[in-house]
XYZ file of C-alpha atoms in Angstrom:
538
model
C 21.884 -3.881 -99.635
C 18.212 -4.479 -100.252
C 16.023 -2.767 -97.697
C 14.707 -5.333 -95.231
C 11.131 -5.042 -94.124
C 10.856 -5.899 -90.454
C 7.296 -4.733 -90.051
C 5.160 -5.605 -93.090
C 2.251 -3.177 -93.044
C -0.517 -5.572 -93.949
C 1.089 -8.360 -92.001
C 2.133 -6.805 -88.723
C 1.062 -3.191 -88.811
C 0.123 -3.234 -85.170
C 3.618 -2.203 -84.122
C 3.037 1.253 -85.564
C -0.536 1.435 -84.429
C 0.128 4.215 -81.966
C 1.851 7.529 -82.212
C 4.609 8.555 -79.853
C 2.839 11.450 -78.215
C -0.433 11.655 -76.332
C -2.054 9.224 -78.756
C -0.181 6.211 -77.445
C 0.240 5.514 -73.764
C -0.219 9.002 -72.399
C -3.858 8.456 -71.482
C -3.560 4.855 -70.413
C -1.063 3.883 -67.775
C -1.054 0.833 -65.557
C 0.465 -0.614 -62.445
C 2.597 -3.725 -62.425
C 3.015 -6.083 -59.496
C 6.710 -6.170 -58.659
C 8.224 -8.204 -55.880
C 11.564 -6.417 -55.491
C 12.225 -2.988 -54.015
C 13.379 -0.049 -56.115
C 16.150 1.055 -53.833
C 19.205 1.949 -55.898
C 21.042 0.873 -58.997
C 22.968 -2.360 -58.936
C 23.674 -5.562 -60.824
C 21.253 -8.425 -60.487
C 22.405 -11.730 -61.872
C 20.900 -14.240 -59.500
C 17.270 -14.075 -60.616
C 16.151 -12.884 -57.191
C 14.888 -9.474 -58.213
C 17.054 -7.783 -55.596
C 19.299 -4.835 -56.440
C 22.564 -3.774 -54.896
C 23.929 -0.240 -54.613
C 26.169 1.250 -57.274
C 28.890 2.015 -54.781
C 28.678 -1.543 -53.507
C 29.262 -2.822 -57.024
C 32.092 -0.601 -58.213
C 33.575 0.270 -54.851
C 33.576 4.027 -55.527
C 30.162 5.157 -54.337
C 29.884 7.269 -57.489
C 27.001 7.276 -59.938
C 27.280 5.290 -63.121
C 26.630 7.474 -66.187
C 24.535 6.257 -69.111
C 24.555 8.242 -72.340
C 21.178 8.207 -74.059
C 19.411 9.551 -77.127
C 15.703 9.789 -77.819
C 13.149 11.700 -79.847
C 11.897 15.107 -78.752
C 8.181 15.558 -79.427
C 7.795 18.968 -77.776
C 9.284 22.346 -78.600
C 11.876 22.310 -75.847
C 13.979 19.685 -74.107
C 13.564 19.418 -70.336
C 16.103 20.777 -67.888
C 17.784 17.568 -66.765
C 19.214 19.264 -63.660
C 15.799 19.825 -62.063
C 14.607 18.148 -58.875
C 12.973 15.205 -60.619
C 16.169 14.165 -62.416
C 18.229 14.694 -59.270
C 15.859 12.486 -57.293
C 15.976 9.799 -59.971
C 19.774 9.773 -59.833
C 19.593 9.506 -56.043
C 17.118 6.615 -56.204
C 18.882 4.629 -58.940
C 22.564 5.492 -58.613
C 22.610 6.360 -62.334
C 23.175 9.689 -64.021
C 21.367 10.111 -67.333
C 23.085 12.140 -70.041
C 20.327 12.537 -72.601
C 20.524 13.940 -76.122
C 16.991 14.962 -77.148
C 16.663 15.044 -80.949
C 13.627 16.602 -82.693
C 11.460 13.816 -84.064
C 11.496 15.097 -87.665
C 15.281 14.723 -87.861
C 15.648 11.672 -85.637
C 16.195 9.049 -88.349
C 18.752 11.284 -90.085
C 20.581 11.766 -86.791
C 20.677 7.999 -86.213
C 22.097 7.522 -89.716
C 24.760 10.166 -89.131
C 25.757 8.733 -85.760
C 26.035 5.229 -87.198
C 28.331 6.533 -89.941
C 30.501 8.428 -87.455
C 30.397 5.592 -84.908
C 29.135 7.982 -82.259
C 25.838 6.476 -81.133
C 25.330 6.744 -77.351
C 25.117 3.712 -75.118
C 21.317 3.616 -75.245
C 18.829 5.037 -77.753
C 15.225 4.636 -78.777
C 14.445 3.038 -82.135
C 10.993 3.712 -83.525
C 9.514 1.888 -86.511
C 11.238 4.161 -89.032
C 14.597 3.613 -87.363
C 14.063 -0.154 -87.321
C 13.527 -0.077 -91.087
C 16.601 2.071 -91.736
C 19.166 0.311 -93.946
C 22.127 1.721 -92.045
C 20.829 0.442 -88.726
C 20.044 -2.977 -90.199
C 23.537 -3.275 -91.668
C 25.039 -2.311 -88.301
C 22.801 -4.854 -86.595
C 23.890 -7.597 -89.030
C 27.501 -6.627 -88.286
C 27.063 -7.238 -84.538
C 26.772 -3.529 -83.840
C 24.178 -3.879 -81.075
C 23.885 -6.067 -78.029
C 21.522 -9.037 -78.255
C 19.807 -9.435 -74.883
C 18.481 -12.993 -75.097
C 21.111 -14.440 -72.743
C 20.661 -11.700 -70.138
C 17.075 -10.574 -69.641
C 15.900 -13.459 -67.473
C 18.577 -12.479 -64.959
C 16.563 -9.311 -64.322
C 13.121 -10.510 -63.179
C 11.534 -7.105 -62.591
C 12.408 -6.087 -66.139
C 11.513 -9.433 -67.680
C 8.117 -9.681 -66.007
C 7.331 -6.003 -66.586
C 7.578 -6.524 -70.361
C 6.068 -10.001 -70.444
C 7.102 -13.099 -72.376
C 4.844 -12.521 -75.407
C 6.026 -8.960 -75.999
C 9.675 -10.010 -75.696
C 8.939 -12.620 -78.345
C 7.120 -10.129 -80.557
C 9.997 -7.672 -80.421
C 12.602 -10.047 -81.857
C 14.556 -9.005 -84.946
C 16.037 -11.862 -86.966
C 15.055 -14.153 -84.123
C 16.916 -12.207 -81.421
C 16.024 -9.610 -78.808
C 17.905 -6.416 -79.625
C 16.184 -4.045 -77.256
C 13.672 -3.401 -74.506
C 10.181 -2.946 -75.986
C 8.384 0.342 -75.331
C 5.125 -1.071 -74.085
C 1.664 -0.558 -75.511
C -1.655 -2.214 -74.655
C -1.914 -5.734 -76.116
C -5.727 -6.134 -76.329
C -6.109 -2.582 -77.619
C -8.439 -3.090 -80.584
C -12.143 -3.191 -79.946
C -15.486 -1.463 -79.826
C -16.621 1.629 -77.911
C -20.346 1.919 -77.114
C -22.835 4.470 -75.809
C -23.713 3.283 -72.315
C -26.454 5.911 -72.036
C -28.144 4.460 -75.143
C -28.025 0.977 -73.653
C -29.651 2.360 -70.505
C -32.255 4.323 -72.468
C -33.374 1.181 -74.325
C -32.968 -1.127 -71.303
C -30.386 -3.249 -73.153
C -27.606 -5.392 -71.723
C -24.008 -4.979 -72.819
C -23.455 -7.198 -75.902
C -20.948 -10.021 -75.580
C -21.849 -12.354 -78.438
C -22.215 -11.631 -82.153
C -25.959 -12.149 -82.041
C -26.260 -9.726 -79.131
C -24.099 -7.178 -80.928
C -26.314 -7.360 -84.002
C -29.460 -6.870 -81.917
C -27.957 -3.842 -80.154
C -26.887 -2.322 -83.494
C -30.431 -2.883 -84.752
C -31.985 -1.287 -81.675
C -29.646 1.693 -81.830
C -30.752 2.232 -85.440
C -34.486 1.598 -85.190
C -35.599 2.348 -81.615
C -34.749 6.059 -81.233
C -32.075 5.720 -78.501
C -31.569 9.501 -78.309
C -35.289 10.028 -77.719
C -35.743 12.867 -80.202
C -38.482 11.149 -82.168
C -36.491 11.156 -85.385
C -34.970 8.367 -87.461
C -31.453 9.802 -87.227
C -29.293 7.221 -85.438
C -27.182 4.297 -86.679
C -25.740 1.351 -84.780
C -22.043 1.289 -85.773
C -19.512 3.556 -87.467
C -16.113 2.509 -88.739
C -13.549 3.456 -91.380
C -11.854 0.975 -93.703
C -9.008 2.960 -95.202
C -5.329 2.136 -95.270
C -3.514 -1.073 -94.435
C -2.441 0.277 -91.069
C -6.091 0.486 -90.011
C -6.752 -3.232 -90.268
C -6.151 -3.901 -86.608
C -8.799 -1.566 -85.267
C -11.279 -0.992 -88.101
C -13.556 -3.839 -87.050
C -12.871 -6.257 -89.902
C -9.848 -7.869 -88.256
C -11.360 -7.543 -84.777
C -14.443 -9.471 -85.848
C -12.516 -11.948 -87.996
C -10.222 -12.871 -85.104
C -13.197 -13.213 -82.780
C -14.826 -15.571 -85.311
C -11.680 -17.754 -85.280
C -9.509 -16.357 -88.091
C -5.817 -15.636 -87.545
C -4.896 -12.212 -86.217
C -3.196 -11.185 -89.455
C -1.277 -14.419 -89.945
C -0.976 -17.813 -88.263
C 1.304 -20.807 -88.691
C -0.957 -23.806 -89.351
C -0.134 -27.307 -90.623
C 3.381 -26.364 -91.703
C 2.602 -23.114 -93.523
C 1.806 -19.479 -92.835
C -1.837 -18.598 -93.441
C -3.241 -15.058 -93.940
C -6.496 -14.248 -92.189
C -8.217 -13.174 -95.407
C -7.589 -16.624 -96.883
C -9.688 -18.450 -94.270
C -13.352 -19.394 -94.014
C -13.518 -17.677 -90.627
C -12.625 -14.393 -92.311
C -15.419 -14.968 -94.823
C -17.791 -15.570 -91.897
C -16.808 -12.180 -90.497
C -17.329 -10.520 -93.889
C -20.812 -12.042 -94.109
C -21.583 -10.686 -90.640
C -20.380 -7.208 -91.618
C -22.313 -7.420 -94.881
C -25.519 -8.168 -92.966
C -24.966 -5.104 -90.781
C -24.334 -3.072 -93.936
C -27.301 -4.427 -95.901
C -29.691 -3.942 -92.973
C -28.537 -0.335 -92.466
C -27.022 -0.868 -89.040
C -23.554 0.506 -89.919
C -22.349 3.519 -91.892
C -22.629 3.183 -95.666
C -19.490 5.267 -96.254
C -17.169 2.975 -94.256
C -14.799 2.621 -97.231
C -14.708 6.374 -97.918
C -14.223 8.185 -94.621
C -10.910 8.332 -92.770
C -10.135 7.499 -89.164
C -10.604 11.061 -87.941
C -14.021 11.372 -89.577
C -15.066 8.089 -87.968
C -14.494 9.500 -84.472
C -15.926 12.885 -85.399
C -19.138 11.186 -86.530
C -19.369 9.218 -83.303
C -18.686 12.337 -81.226
C -21.598 14.134 -82.921
C -23.985 11.691 -81.256
C -25.287 9.981 -84.391
C -23.770 6.522 -83.882
C -24.023 4.127 -80.972
C -20.781 2.196 -81.431
C -17.423 2.811 -83.050
C -14.563 0.423 -83.840
C -11.177 1.709 -82.748
C -8.656 1.413 -79.941
C -10.422 1.000 -76.639
C -8.317 3.494 -74.653
C -9.749 6.197 -76.931
C -12.861 5.908 -74.782
C -11.317 8.637 -72.621
C -11.306 11.119 -75.511
C -14.829 10.103 -76.472
C -16.000 10.985 -72.969
C -14.434 14.407 -73.326
C -15.773 15.218 -76.800
C -19.172 13.514 -76.831
C -20.727 15.228 -73.759
C -19.889 18.608 -75.277
C -22.434 17.809 -77.990
C -24.839 15.484 -76.166
C -25.521 16.262 -72.534
C -25.334 13.183 -70.353
C -23.699 10.998 -73.012
C -21.428 8.278 -71.647
C -19.149 5.978 -73.659
C -17.665 2.725 -72.418
C -15.963 -0.373 -73.844
C -17.611 -3.526 -75.180
C -16.128 -6.733 -73.685
C -14.265 -9.189 -75.904
C -16.764 -10.661 -78.360
C -17.325 -14.371 -78.889
C -19.547 -16.895 -80.553
C -22.179 -18.494 -78.381
C -20.585 -21.266 -76.327
C -17.018 -20.341 -77.255
C -14.305 -18.301 -75.548
C -13.591 -14.739 -76.705
C -10.671 -14.009 -79.026
C -8.989 -10.588 -79.274
C -6.743 -9.463 -82.117
C -3.772 -8.302 -80.087
C -1.366 -5.589 -81.080
C 2.356 -6.317 -80.988
C 2.320 -4.843 -77.487
C 5.064 -2.334 -78.156
C 6.014 0.646 -80.302
C 9.740 0.636 -80.974
C 12.529 -0.599 -78.748
C 15.338 0.751 -76.567
C 18.611 -0.427 -78.125
C 22.097 -0.890 -76.693
C 25.099 0.120 -78.812
C 28.068 -2.208 -79.153
C 30.328 -0.231 -81.557
C 31.856 3.234 -81.585
C 33.431 5.605 -79.082
C 30.451 5.819 -76.705
C 29.372 2.187 -76.965
C 28.765 -0.278 -74.164
C 32.156 -1.923 -74.358
C 31.871 -4.803 -71.937
C 29.332 -7.312 -70.692
C 29.924 -5.891 -67.213
C 28.699 -2.455 -68.314
C 25.764 -3.997 -70.184
C 24.721 -5.734 -66.989
C 24.959 -2.454 -65.093
C 22.595 -0.853 -67.569
C 20.195 -3.794 -67.534
C 20.244 -3.637 -63.754
C 19.268 0.023 -64.045
C 16.303 -0.885 -66.233
C 15.438 -3.655 -63.786
C 15.222 -0.967 -61.099
C 13.128 1.277 -63.342
C 10.550 -1.505 -63.561
C 9.946 -1.547 -59.793
C 6.829 0.030 -58.322
C 8.755 2.721 -56.468
C 10.282 4.091 -59.666
C 7.020 3.675 -61.567
C 5.366 5.851 -58.938
C 8.178 8.362 -59.398
C 7.385 8.627 -63.116
C 3.648 8.812 -62.431
C 3.528 11.215 -59.480
C 7.028 12.618 -58.945
C 8.073 14.167 -55.616
C 5.584 15.013 -52.885
C 5.295 18.749 -52.392
C 6.931 19.430 -55.748
C 4.860 17.432 -58.196
C 1.924 16.204 -56.128
C 0.115 16.708 -52.863
C -2.076 14.307 -50.925
C -5.744 15.226 -50.511
C -8.277 12.901 -48.902
C -5.764 10.069 -49.157
C -5.216 10.518 -52.895
C -2.235 11.958 -54.746
C -3.136 14.959 -56.888
C -0.682 16.420 -59.372
C 0.386 20.038 -58.916
C -0.165 22.206 -61.974
C 2.384 24.505 -63.580
C 0.473 27.751 -63.983
C 2.488 29.149 -66.892
C 2.055 26.049 -69.078
C -1.310 24.766 -67.815
C 0.339 21.339 -67.546
C 1.266 19.254 -64.536
C 4.601 20.282 -63.043
C 5.698 16.660 -63.383
C 5.054 16.788 -67.151
C 7.112 19.975 -67.414
C 10.019 18.560 -65.406
C 10.130 15.091 -66.997
C 9.579 16.199 -70.581
C 9.768 13.291 -73.025
C 12.176 11.189 -70.947
C 9.525 8.532 -70.420
C 10.186 7.284 -73.952
C 13.550 5.850 -72.915
C 12.647 4.761 -69.393
C 10.388 1.870 -68.396
C 6.820 3.006 -68.979
C 3.876 0.674 -68.498
C 1.307 0.304 -71.254
C -1.249 1.668 -68.798
C -1.194 2.480 -65.105
C -3.943 2.902 -62.597
C -3.891 6.284 -60.836
C -5.436 7.680 -57.689
C -7.419 10.122 -59.837
C -8.974 7.505 -62.142
C -12.648 7.963 -62.938
C -15.119 5.072 -62.886
C -14.874 4.892 -66.671
C -11.074 4.695 -66.578
C -11.214 2.014 -63.910
C -13.690 0.056 -66.012
C -11.392 0.431 -69.025
C -8.423 -1.001 -67.153
C -10.575 -3.830 -65.805
C -11.634 -4.619 -69.373
C -8.029 -4.579 -70.603
C -7.001 -7.037 -67.912
C -9.935 -9.323 -68.698
C -9.141 -9.243 -72.428
C -5.444 -10.063 -71.931
C -6.355 -13.713 -71.360
C -7.885 -13.907 -74.846
C -5.182 -12.245 -76.943
C -4.358 -13.827 -80.315
C -0.904 -12.924 -81.623
C -0.030 -12.178 -85.238
C 2.537 -14.849 -86.137
C 4.090 -12.645 -88.838
C 5.393 -10.010 -86.422
C 9.102 -9.512 -87.085
C 9.187 -11.634 -90.241
C 10.482 -10.431 -93.614
C 9.337 -10.923 -97.188
C 11.234 -9.593 -100.181
C 8.189 -10.183 -102.354
C 6.054 -8.060 -100.075
C 8.720 -5.353 -100.199
C 8.428 -5.325 -103.986
C 4.683 -5.692 -104.579
C 3.106 -5.350 -101.146
C 1.022 -2.291 -101.980
C -0.499 -4.081 -104.968
C -1.230 -7.186 -102.898
C -2.810 -5.121 -100.140
C -5.068 -3.374 -102.622
C -6.332 -6.669 -104.064
C -7.626 -8.035 -100.764
C -8.806 -4.754 -99.281
C -10.819 -4.040 -102.433
C -12.181 -7.590 -102.416
C -13.429 -7.211 -98.843
C -15.142 -3.900 -99.588
C -16.711 -5.210 -102.810
C -18.087 -8.252 -100.997
C -19.623 -6.179 -98.209
C -21.308 -3.689 -100.566
C -22.447 -6.483 -102.912
C -20.295 -5.822 -105.975
C -18.999 -9.396 -105.867
C -20.295 -12.590 -104.304
C -18.374 -15.216 -102.318
C -17.057 -16.897 -105.465
C -15.871 -13.500 -106.670
C -14.043 -12.925 -103.390
C -12.173 -16.222 -103.635
C -11.249 -15.438 -107.228
C -9.615 -12.265 -105.922
C -7.763 -14.336 -103.336
C -6.515 -16.628 -106.133
C -5.394 -13.489 -107.942
C -3.556 -12.393 -104.777
C -1.775 -15.746 -104.683
C -0.744 -15.535 -108.356
C 0.404 -11.916 -108.140
C 2.926 -12.699 -105.409
C 0.941 -13.945 -102.415
C 2.219 -17.503 -102.803
C 5.788 -16.228 -102.558
C 4.943 -14.142 -99.494
C 3.518 -17.252 -97.849
C 6.653 -19.272 -98.691
C 9.007 -16.552 -97.467
C 7.069 -16.066 -94.249
C 6.924 -19.808 -93.668
C 10.681 -20.139 -94.081
C 11.285 -17.209 -91.721
C 8.845 -18.513 -89.139
C 10.445 -21.945 -89.143
C 13.911 -20.412 -88.825
C 13.158 -17.906 -86.074
C 9.985 -18.918 -84.254
C 9.130 -22.599 -84.588
């Protein structure tokens, strides 16, 4: 069977934008407004959001056991008999039997379990798993439960994920799992607030304002050292997976281009084939020509981009906006009094902002339909979905965020403060939970009692930007042509963009490269994406 590409890198790379450890949602959690109470596990099929007890449902009063498997990102699996797990079983009526598999061998373990028909009821599927031939063949053979006909019966769960992310997570037009949530309006621009204050500048919101701030940061000595040693913006333009956050796509979407791809007038259209994208390139070229952004943008990698910003040389950096927390740890170690914050969603004068959204998730939680440990009946599937409905309630979210009073947190001055584990220098809650959050319901971000002003401002910005998200229409679509020649096609347009910005080619030269992209396979990618979109999404 030909390997199917569910997540084309150039076309929908946002799904793999984040890593599974501290680089994804660990530093950005958020509360969700839930109407139901998180009492105990039960089936909910009436759309009310209420849950009934497990004993009430099965008449035995005993816990329902769910077998699970997920990746292990740390050296040691947690002790699932500790107080936190016991309290979770008490609160939900469900006993978790979890197989933690080291991340480096996780895909191989999935493959082996598919072959032996021994997958557990529930397991996490990251991007590599979702591209695995064995899993795709099992999926095509009805090996996993499709959830489309069920999820709206569980309103806490449905609303917690959100309609757009459910749609984004579809495989072959169906929902085969619960998305593991990530921030939707995650791509953006981080800025030195202390430099704005030093130069008496307002926060930029339009493109003209952004240009003027970049100019001032470069020419007006914002660090006050009397030297010409600062630059407005730093970014890195390397690798297809960087397109979402490297500034090019962020600016192009804000100027009106598709976020990756859009379905327009009966066909799929790539962003780099639009006039709006060319407008963004001209804007970036002006910043480059005038010396207001780093000249080595096409040479440095993502790590070097942040390292350069953290040294105090640059005033703004394109990236993911929740990285502002790390910037405010690293930057003040070099520059006393430095403060980084997030630029609001950019827009043209007189127009609404537009944000290039991520897919809003990183992998899914799947439900096995075949094998010895599978979910055999619709009744059991509904029990498990009811469990996840309960996990989405505020009471359980607080349990995953704070744990048990006196064990994991204590209240001081009306705020919950986590208790530290002295031997590990980590919060006791982190030690007790381990990596289990990957297979439970975790919000993309969650406000905490201990949030700083900067974190609060970040979450406010995220919520403001959510109204302006533009979705990549190619998410979940497949293209055999892209599978075969995608790396060559990517190189054509990435090189064309860089050459235009640095002046190696003019606008006519850029469009000649786009024609070359079309002839080398791009036309077929467009046709295949259009057919898929019209089959699964239109």
